[in-house]
mmCIF file with all atom_site columns, C-alpha atoms in Angstrom:
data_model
loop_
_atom_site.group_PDB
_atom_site.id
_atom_site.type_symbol
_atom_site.label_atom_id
_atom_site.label_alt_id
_atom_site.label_comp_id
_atom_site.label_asym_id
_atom_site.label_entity_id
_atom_site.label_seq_id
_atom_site.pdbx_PDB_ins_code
_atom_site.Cartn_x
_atom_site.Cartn_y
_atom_site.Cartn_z
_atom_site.occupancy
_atom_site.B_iso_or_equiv
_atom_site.pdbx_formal_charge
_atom_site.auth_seq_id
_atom_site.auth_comp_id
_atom_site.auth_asym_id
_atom_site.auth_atom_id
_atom_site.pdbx_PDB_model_num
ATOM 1   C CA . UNK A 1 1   ? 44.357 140.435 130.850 1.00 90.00 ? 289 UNK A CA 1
ATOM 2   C CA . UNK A 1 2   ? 42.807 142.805 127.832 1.00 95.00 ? 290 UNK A CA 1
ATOM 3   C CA . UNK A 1 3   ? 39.594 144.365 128.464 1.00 98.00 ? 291 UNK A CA 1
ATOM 4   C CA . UNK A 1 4   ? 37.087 145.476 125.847 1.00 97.00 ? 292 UNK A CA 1
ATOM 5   C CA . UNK A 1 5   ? 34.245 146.480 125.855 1.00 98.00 ? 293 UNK A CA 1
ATOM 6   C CA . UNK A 1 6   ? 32.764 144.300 123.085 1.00 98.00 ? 294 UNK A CA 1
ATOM 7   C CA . UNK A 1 7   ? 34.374 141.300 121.968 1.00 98.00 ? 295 UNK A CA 1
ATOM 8   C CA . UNK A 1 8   ? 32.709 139.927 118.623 1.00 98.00 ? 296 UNK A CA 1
ATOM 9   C CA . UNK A 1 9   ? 33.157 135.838 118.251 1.00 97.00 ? 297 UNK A CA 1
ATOM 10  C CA . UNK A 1 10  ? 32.558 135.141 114.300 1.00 93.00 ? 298 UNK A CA 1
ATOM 11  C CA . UNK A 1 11  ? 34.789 135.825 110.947 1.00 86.00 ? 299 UNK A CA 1
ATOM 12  C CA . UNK A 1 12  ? 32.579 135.369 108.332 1.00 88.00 ? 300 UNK A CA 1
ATOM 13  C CA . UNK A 1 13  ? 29.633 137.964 107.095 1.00 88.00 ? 301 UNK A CA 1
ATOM 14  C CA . UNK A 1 14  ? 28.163 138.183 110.254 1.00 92.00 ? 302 UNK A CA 1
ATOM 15  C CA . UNK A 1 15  ? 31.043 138.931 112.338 1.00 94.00 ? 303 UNK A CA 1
ATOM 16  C CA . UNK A 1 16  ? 32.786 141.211 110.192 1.00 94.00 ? 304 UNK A CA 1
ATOM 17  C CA . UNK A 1 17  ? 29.542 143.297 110.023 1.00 94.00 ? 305 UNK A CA 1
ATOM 18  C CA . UNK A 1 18  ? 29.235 143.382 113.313 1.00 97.00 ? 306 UNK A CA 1
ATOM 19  C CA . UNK A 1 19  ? 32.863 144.679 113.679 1.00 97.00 ? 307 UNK A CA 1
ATOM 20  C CA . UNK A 1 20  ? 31.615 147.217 110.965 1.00 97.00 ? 308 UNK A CA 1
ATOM 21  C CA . UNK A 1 21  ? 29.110 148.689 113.192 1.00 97.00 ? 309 UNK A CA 1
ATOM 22  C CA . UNK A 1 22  ? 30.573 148.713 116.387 1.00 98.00 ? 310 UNK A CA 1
ATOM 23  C CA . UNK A 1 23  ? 33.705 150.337 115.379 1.00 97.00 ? 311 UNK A CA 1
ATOM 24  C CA . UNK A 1 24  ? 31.999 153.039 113.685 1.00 96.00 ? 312 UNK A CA 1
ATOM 25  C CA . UNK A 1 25  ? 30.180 153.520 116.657 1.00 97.00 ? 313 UNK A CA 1
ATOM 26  C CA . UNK A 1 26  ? 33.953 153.816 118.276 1.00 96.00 ? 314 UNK A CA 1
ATOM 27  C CA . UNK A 1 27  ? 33.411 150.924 120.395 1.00 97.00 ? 315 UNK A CA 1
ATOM 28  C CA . UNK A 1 28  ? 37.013 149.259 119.487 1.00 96.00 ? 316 UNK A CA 1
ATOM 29  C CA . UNK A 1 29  ? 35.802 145.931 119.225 1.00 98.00 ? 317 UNK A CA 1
ATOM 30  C CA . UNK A 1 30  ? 38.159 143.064 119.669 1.00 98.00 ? 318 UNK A CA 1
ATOM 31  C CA . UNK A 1 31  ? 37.288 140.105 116.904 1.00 97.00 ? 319 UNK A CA 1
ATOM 32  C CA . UNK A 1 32  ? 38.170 136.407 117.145 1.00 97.00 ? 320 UNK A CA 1
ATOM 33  C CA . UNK A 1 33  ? 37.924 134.400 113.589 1.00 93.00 ? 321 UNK A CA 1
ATOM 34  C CA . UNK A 1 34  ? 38.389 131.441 114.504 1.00 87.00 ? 322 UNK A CA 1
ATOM 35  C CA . UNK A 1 35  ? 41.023 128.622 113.120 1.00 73.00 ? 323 UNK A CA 1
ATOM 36  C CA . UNK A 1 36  ? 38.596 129.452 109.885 1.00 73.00 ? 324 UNK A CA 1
ATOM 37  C CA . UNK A 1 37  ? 38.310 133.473 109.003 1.00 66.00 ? 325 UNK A CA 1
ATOM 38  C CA . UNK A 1 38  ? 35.767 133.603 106.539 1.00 63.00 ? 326 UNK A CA 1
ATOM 39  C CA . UNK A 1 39  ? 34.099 130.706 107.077 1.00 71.00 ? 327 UNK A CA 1
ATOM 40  C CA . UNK A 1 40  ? 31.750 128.919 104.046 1.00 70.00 ? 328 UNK A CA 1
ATOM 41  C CA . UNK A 1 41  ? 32.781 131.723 102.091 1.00 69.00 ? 329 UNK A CA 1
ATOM 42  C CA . UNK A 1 42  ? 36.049 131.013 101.588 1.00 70.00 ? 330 UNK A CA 1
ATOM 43  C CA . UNK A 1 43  ? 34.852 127.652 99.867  1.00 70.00 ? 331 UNK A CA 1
ATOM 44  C CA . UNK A 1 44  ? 32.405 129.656 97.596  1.00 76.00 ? 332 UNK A CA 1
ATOM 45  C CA . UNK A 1 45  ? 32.867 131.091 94.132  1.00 80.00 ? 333 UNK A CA 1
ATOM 46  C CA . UNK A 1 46  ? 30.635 133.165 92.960  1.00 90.00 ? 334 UNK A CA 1
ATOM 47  C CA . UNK A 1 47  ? 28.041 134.948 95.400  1.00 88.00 ? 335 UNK A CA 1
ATOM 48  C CA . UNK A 1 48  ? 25.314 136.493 93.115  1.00 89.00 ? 336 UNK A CA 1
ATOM 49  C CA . UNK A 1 49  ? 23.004 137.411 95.718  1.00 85.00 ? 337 UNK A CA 1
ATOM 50  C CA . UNK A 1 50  ? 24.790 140.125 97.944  1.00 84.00 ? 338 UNK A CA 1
ATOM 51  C CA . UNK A 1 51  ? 24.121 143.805 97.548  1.00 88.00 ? 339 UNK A CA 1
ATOM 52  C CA . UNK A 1 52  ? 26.429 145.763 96.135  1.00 90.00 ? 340 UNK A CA 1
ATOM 53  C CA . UNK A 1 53  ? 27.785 143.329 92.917  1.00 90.00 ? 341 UNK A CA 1
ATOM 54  C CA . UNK A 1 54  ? 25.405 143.314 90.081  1.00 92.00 ? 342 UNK A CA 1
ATOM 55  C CA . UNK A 1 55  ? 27.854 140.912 88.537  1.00 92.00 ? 343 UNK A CA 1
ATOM 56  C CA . UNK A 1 56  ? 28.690 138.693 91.654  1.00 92.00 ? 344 UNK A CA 1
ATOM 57  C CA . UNK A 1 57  ? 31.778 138.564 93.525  1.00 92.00 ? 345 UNK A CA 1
ATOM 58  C CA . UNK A 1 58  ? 33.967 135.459 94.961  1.00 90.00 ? 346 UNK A CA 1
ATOM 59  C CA . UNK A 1 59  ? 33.705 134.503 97.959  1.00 87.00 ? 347 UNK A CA 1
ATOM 60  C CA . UNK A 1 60  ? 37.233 135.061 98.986  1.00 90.00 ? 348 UNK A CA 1
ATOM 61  C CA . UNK A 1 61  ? 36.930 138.746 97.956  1.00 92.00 ? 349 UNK A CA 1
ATOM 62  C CA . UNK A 1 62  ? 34.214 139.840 99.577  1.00 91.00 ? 350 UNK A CA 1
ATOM 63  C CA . UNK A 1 63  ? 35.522 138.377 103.334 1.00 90.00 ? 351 UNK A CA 1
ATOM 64  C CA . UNK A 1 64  ? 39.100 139.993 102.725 1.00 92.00 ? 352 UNK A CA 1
ATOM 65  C CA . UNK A 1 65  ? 36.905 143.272 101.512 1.00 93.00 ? 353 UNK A CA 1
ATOM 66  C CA . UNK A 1 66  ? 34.734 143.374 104.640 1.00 92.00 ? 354 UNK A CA 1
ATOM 67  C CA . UNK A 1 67  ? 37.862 142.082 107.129 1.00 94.00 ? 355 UNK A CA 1
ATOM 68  C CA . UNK A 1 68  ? 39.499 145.298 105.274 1.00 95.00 ? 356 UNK A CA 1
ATOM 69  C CA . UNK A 1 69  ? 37.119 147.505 106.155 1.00 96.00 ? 357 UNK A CA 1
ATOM 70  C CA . UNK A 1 70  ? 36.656 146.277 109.807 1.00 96.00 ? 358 UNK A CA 1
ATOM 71  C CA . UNK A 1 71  ? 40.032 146.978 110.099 1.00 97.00 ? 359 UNK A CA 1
ATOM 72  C CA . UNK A 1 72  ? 39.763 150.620 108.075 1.00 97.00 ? 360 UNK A CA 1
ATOM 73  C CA . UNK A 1 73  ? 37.191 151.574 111.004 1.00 96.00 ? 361 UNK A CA 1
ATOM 74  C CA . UNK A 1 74  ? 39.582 150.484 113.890 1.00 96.00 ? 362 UNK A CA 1
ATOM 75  C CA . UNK A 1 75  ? 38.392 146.906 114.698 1.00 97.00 ? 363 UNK A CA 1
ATOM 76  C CA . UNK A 1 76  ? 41.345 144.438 116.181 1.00 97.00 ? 364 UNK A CA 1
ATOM 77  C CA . UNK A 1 77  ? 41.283 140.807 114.710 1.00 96.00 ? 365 UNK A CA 1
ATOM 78  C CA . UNK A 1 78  ? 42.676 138.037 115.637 1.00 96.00 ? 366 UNK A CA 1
ATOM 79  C CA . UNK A 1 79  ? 42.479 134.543 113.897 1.00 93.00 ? 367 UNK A CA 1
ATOM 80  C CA . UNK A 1 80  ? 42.528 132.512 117.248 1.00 94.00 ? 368 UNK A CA 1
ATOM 81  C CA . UNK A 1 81  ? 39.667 130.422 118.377 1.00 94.00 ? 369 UNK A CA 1
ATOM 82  C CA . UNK A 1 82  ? 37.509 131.006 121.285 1.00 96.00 ? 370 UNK A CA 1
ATOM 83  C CA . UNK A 1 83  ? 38.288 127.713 124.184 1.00 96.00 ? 371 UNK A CA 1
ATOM 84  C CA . UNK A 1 84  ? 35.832 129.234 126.548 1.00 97.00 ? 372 UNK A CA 1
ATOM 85  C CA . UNK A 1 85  ? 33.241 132.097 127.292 1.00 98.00 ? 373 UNK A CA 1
ATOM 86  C CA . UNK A 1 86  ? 32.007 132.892 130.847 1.00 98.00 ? 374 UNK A CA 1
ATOM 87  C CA . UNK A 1 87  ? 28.963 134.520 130.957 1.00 98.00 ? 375 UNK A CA 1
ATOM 88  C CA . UNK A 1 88  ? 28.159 134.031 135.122 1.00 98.00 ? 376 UNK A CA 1
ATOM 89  C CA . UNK A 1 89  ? 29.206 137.497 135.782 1.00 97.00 ? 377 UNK A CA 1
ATOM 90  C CA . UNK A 1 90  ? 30.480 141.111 134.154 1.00 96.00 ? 378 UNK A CA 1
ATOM 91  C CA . UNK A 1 91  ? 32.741 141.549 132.838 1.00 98.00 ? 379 UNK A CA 1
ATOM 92  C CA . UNK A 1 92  ? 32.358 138.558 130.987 1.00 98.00 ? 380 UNK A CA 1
ATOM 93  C CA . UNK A 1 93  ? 35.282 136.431 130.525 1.00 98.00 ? 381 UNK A CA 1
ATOM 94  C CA . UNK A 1 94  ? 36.685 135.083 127.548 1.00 98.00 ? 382 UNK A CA 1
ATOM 95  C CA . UNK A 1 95  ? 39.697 131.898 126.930 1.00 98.00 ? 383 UNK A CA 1
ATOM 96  C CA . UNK A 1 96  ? 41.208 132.104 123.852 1.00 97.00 ? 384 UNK A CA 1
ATOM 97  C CA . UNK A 1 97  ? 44.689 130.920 122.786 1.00 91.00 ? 385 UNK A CA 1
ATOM 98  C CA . UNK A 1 98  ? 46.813 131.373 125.334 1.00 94.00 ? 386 UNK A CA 1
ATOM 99  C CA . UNK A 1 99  ? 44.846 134.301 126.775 1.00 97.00 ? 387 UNK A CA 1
ATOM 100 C CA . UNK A 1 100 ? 42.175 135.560 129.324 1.00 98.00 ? 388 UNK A CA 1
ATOM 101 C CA . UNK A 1 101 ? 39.948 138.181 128.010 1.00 98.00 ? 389 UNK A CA 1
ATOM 102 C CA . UNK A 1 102 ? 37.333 140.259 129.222 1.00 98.00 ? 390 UNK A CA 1
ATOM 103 C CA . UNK A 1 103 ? 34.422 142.331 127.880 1.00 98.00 ? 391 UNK A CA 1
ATOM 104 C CA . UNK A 1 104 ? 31.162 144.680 128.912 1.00 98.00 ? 392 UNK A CA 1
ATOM 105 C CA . UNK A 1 105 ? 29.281 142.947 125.822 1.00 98.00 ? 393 UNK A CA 1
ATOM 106 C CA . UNK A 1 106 ? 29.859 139.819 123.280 1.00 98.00 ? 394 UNK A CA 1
ATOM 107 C CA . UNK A 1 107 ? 28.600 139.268 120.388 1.00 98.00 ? 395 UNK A CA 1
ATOM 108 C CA . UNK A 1 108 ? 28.446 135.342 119.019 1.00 96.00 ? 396 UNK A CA 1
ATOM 109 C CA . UNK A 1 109 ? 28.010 135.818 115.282 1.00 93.00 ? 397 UNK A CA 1
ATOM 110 C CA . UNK A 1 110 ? 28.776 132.157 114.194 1.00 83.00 ? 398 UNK A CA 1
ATOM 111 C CA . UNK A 1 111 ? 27.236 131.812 110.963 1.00 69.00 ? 399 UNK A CA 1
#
């Protein structure tokens, strides 16, 4: 059984951000996609709204840029989905795939 101490559930915006953050704050977070990484933005085209592109930027790109620089800053990612999260006691317990997890802290970050 692998122990973090915070798993992040989410692989879209959200969830890679949040793998941003706690990584640079060296807190080796352990992410779980989903069957989906990427979520709604994988369907999207052009995203004109999002800091940083003046001129827009696929959808696509910017989930494999931000999964990149999870990554870059040390998060792990895996593109399994979550069965089952047990939140009764610490460390929290987490199913997914064909393995037991636990963690000090999870994050849901589902859309």
């Amino acid at each position: 059984m692998e122990h973090r101490k915070v798993i992040i559930i989410g692989g879209a915006c959200a969830g890679y951000t949040a793998a941003i953050y706690t990584s640079r704050a060296r807190l080796e977070p352990l992410v779980f996609t989903g069957s989906e990484p990427g979520g709604q933005l994988m369907l999207t085209s052009v995203i004109e709204n999002f800091p940083g592109f003046p001129e827009g930027i696929e959808g696509p790109e910017l989930m494999s840029n931000m999964r990149k620089q999870a990554e870059r800053f040390g998060a792990t990612i895996k593109d399994i989905k979550v069965a089952s999260v047990d939140f009764s006691k610490k460390p929290y317990r987490i199913v997914a795939g064909e393995s037991t997890y636990t963690a000090d802290s999870i994050i849901i970050a589902s859309g």
